[in-house]
Coordinates of C-alpha atoms in Angstrom, one line a residue:
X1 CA 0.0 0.0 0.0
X2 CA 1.0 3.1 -0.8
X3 CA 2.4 6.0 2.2
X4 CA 2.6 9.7 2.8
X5 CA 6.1 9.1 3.0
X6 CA 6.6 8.0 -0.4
X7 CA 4.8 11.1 -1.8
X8 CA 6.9 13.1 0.3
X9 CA 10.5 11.2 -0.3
X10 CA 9.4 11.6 -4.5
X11 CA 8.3 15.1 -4.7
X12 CA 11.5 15.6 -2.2
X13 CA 13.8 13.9 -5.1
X14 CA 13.1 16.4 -7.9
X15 CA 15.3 19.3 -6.5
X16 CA 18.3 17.5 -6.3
X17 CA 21.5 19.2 -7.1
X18 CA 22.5 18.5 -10.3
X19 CA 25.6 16.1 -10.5
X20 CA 29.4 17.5 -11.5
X21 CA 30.2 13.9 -13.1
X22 CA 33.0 12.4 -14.9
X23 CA 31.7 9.7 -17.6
X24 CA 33.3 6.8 -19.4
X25 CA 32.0 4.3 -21.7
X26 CA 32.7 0.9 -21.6
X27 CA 31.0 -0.9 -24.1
X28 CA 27.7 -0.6 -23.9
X29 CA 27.4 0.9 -20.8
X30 CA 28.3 4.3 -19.4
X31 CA 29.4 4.7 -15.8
X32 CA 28.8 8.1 -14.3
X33 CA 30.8 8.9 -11.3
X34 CA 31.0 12.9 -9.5
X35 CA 34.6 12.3 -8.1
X36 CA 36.3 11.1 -5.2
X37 CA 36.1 14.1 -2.7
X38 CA 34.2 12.9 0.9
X39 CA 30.8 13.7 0.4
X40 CA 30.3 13.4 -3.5
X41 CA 27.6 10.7 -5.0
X42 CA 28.0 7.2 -6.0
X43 CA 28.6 6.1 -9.2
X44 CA 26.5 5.2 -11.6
X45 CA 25.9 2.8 -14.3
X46 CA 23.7 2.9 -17.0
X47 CA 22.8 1.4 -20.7
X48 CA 24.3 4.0 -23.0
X49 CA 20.8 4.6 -24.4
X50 CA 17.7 5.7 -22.5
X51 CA 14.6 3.5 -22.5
X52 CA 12.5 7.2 -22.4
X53 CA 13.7 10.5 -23.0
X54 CA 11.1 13.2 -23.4
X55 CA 10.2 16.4 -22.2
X56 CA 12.3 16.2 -19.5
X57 CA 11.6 12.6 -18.4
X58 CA 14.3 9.8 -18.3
X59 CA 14.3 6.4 -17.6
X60 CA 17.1 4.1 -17.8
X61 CA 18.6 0.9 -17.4
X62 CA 21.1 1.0 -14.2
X63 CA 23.2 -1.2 -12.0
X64 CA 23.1 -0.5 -8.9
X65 CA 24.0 -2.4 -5.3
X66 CA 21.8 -4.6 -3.5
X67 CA 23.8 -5.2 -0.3
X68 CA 27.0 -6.9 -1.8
X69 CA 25.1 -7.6 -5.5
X70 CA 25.2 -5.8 -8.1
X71 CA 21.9 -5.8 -9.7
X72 CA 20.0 -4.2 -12.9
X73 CA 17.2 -1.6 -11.9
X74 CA 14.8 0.3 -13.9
X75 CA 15.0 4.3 -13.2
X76 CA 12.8 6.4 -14.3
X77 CA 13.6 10.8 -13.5
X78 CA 12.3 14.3 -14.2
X79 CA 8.9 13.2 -13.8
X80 CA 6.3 16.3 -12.1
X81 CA 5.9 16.2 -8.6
X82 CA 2.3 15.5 -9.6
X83 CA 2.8 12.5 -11.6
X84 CA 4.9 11.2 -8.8
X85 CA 2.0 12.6 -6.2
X86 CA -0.6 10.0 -9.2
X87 CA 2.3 7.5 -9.3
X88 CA 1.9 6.8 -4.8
X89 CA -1.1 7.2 -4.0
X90 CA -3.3 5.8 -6.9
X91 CA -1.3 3.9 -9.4
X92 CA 0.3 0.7 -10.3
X93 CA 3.6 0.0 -12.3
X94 CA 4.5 -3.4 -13.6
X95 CA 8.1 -3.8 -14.8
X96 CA 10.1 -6.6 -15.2
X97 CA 13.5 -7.6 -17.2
X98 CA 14.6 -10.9 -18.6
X99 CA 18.0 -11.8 -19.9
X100 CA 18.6 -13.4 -23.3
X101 CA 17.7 -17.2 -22.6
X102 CA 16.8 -16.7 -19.4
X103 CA 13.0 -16.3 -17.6
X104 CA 11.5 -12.8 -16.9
X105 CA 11.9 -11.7 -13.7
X106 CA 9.4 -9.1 -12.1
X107 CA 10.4 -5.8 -10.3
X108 CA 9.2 -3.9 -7.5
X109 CA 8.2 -0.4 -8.3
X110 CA 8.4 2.4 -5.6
X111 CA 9.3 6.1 -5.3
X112 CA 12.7 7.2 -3.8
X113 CA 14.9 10.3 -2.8
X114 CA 16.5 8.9 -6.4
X115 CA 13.2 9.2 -8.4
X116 CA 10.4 6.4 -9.9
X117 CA 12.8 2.7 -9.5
X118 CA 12.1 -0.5 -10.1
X119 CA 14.1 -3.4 -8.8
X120 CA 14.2 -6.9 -8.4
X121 CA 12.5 -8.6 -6.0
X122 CA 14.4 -10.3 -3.4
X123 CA 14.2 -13.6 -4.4
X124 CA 15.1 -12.9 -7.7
X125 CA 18.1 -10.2 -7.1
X126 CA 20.6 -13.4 -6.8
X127 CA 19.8 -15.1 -9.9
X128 CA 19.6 -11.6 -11.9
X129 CA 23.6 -10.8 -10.2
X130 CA 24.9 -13.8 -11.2
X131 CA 23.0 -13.9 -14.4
X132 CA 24.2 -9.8 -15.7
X133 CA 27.6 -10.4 -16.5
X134 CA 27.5 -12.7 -19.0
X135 CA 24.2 -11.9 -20.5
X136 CA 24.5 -10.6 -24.4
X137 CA 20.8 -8.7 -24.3
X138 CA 17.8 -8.0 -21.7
X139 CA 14.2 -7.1 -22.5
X140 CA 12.8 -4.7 -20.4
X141 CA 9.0 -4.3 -20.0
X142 CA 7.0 -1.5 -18.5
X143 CA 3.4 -0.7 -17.9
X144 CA 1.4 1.7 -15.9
X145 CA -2.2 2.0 -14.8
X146 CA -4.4 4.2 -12.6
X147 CA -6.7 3.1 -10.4
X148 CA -10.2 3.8 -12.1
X149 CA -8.6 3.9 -15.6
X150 CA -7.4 1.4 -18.3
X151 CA -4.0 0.4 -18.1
X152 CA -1.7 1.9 -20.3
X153 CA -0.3 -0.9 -22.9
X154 CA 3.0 -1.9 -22.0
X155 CA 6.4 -0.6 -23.7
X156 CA 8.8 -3.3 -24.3
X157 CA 12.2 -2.9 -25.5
X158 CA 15.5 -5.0 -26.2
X159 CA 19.2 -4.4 -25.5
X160 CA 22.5 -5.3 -26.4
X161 CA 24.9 -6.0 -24.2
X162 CA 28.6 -5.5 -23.7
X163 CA 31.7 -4.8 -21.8
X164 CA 29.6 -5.5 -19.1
X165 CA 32.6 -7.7 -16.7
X166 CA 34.5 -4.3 -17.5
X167 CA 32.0 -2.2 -16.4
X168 CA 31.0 -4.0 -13.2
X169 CA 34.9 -3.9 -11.8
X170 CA 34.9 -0.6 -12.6
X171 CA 31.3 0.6 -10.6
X172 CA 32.3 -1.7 -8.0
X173 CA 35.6 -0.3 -6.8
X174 CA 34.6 3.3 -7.5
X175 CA 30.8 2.6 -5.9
X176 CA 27.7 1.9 -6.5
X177 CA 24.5 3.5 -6.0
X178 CA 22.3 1.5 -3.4
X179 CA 18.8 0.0 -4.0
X180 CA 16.5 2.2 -2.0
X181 CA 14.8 0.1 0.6
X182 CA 11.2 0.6 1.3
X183 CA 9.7 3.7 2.9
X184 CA 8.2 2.9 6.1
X185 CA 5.0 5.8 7.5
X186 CA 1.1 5.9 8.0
X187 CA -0.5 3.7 5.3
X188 CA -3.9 5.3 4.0
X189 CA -6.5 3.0 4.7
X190 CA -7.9 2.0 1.4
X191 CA -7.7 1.8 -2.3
X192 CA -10.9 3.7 -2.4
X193 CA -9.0 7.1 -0.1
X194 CA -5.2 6.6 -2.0
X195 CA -7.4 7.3 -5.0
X196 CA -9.4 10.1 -3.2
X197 CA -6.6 12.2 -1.5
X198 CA -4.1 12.0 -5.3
X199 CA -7.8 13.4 -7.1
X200 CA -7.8 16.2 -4.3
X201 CA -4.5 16.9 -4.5
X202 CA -4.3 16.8 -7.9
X203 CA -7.1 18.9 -8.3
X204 CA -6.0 21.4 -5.9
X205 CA -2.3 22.2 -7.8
X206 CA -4.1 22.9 -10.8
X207 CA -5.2 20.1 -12.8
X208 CA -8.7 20.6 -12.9
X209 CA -9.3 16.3 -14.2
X210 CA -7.6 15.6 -11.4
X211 CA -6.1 11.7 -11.8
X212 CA -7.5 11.2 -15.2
X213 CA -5.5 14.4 -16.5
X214 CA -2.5 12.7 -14.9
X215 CA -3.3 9.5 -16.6
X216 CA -3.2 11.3 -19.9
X217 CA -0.1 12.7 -19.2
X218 CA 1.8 9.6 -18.4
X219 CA 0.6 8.2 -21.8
X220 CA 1.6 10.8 -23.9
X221 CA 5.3 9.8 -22.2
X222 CA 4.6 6.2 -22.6
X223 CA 3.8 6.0 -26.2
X224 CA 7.0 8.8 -26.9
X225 CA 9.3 5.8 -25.4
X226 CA 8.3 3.4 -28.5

């Protein structure tokens, strides 16, 4: 169920400072890193072309940490704070990855001080570390909906792979980003008053359609990623 706090954490994530990074390719990856002095970010790693850019919005294909793994996540930036406001409180992703040969693995989706990421479920986040540095291509899939509208189709897109044992020394001694863990605060009590407080909210910032507007919105960015 979706919190206060994760509204709060996601609206809080769009006025980060911008990063002063240093990149390098390696194959096809890209690993983004601000520097060594105390204090700076963690690296980051990324498929050297977005799944989404538009308007603003990003998503990409990272690695990032999960405790001592090093595991692929879905991140998705620059979205409004009220699509992240539509995002927590009344919608649902569904995102999952599968490596060439292997089966698909769903993702959980929640907002973070990092923006909109998915990553793999726990049980899964093993098989998907072991599996990512030999793989030669992944699929990713996304879909969203909104509770009280009809789920957006799903985008689905395939990438090659390489340099990736290159690229995973290289993130792991300079440091990766961390998984988010889950946001823990007062859980509204129903499906029925998420949807309710995002349509008030909504409503109240300016967007007179309230979570339908928003639904439109995301859609517009969903069929720009094809």
């Amino acid at each position: 169920m979706r919190t206060v706090a994760y509204l709060a954490i996601g609206i809080a994530a769009l006025g980060g400072s911008a990063r002063a990074a240093t990149q390098e390719q390696i194959g096809s990856w890209v690993l983004d890193c601000p520097g060594s002095k105390p204090g700076a970010e963690p690296c980051i790693m990324r498929f050297n072309k977005r799944i989404l850019d538009k308007s603003g919005v990003i998503s990409d294909l990272e690695i990032q940490a999960a405790g001592k793994l090093l595991v692929p996540v879905i991140v998705l930036r620059g979205l409004s704070p009220e699509m992240l406001m539509a995002a927590s409180l009344a919608g649902k992703t569904e995102a999952s990855i599968q490596f060439a040969g292997g089966t698909r693995e769903d993702m959980n989706c929640a907002t973070s001080s990092s923006g909109y990421i998915c990553s793999p479920k726990d049980d899964a986040a093993p098989k998907m570390a072991s599996a990512l540095p030999a793989a030669r291509s992944v699929t990713v899939r996304v879909g969203v909906s909104m509770a009280g509208n009809s789920p957006l189709p799903p985008q689905e897109k395939t990438l090659d792979l390489s340099g990736t044992n290159e690229a995973l020394a290289k993130l792991r001694a300079a440091g990766p980003s961390q998984v988010p863990g889950p946001a823990t605060a007062l859980a509204l009590q129903s499906p029925d008053g998420m949807m309710g407080m995002a349509d008030t909210l909504l409503k109240a910032a300016g967007y007179p359609n309230g979570v339908s507007q928003i639904q439109a919105m995301i859609a517009k960015y969903m069929q720009g990623s094809k």
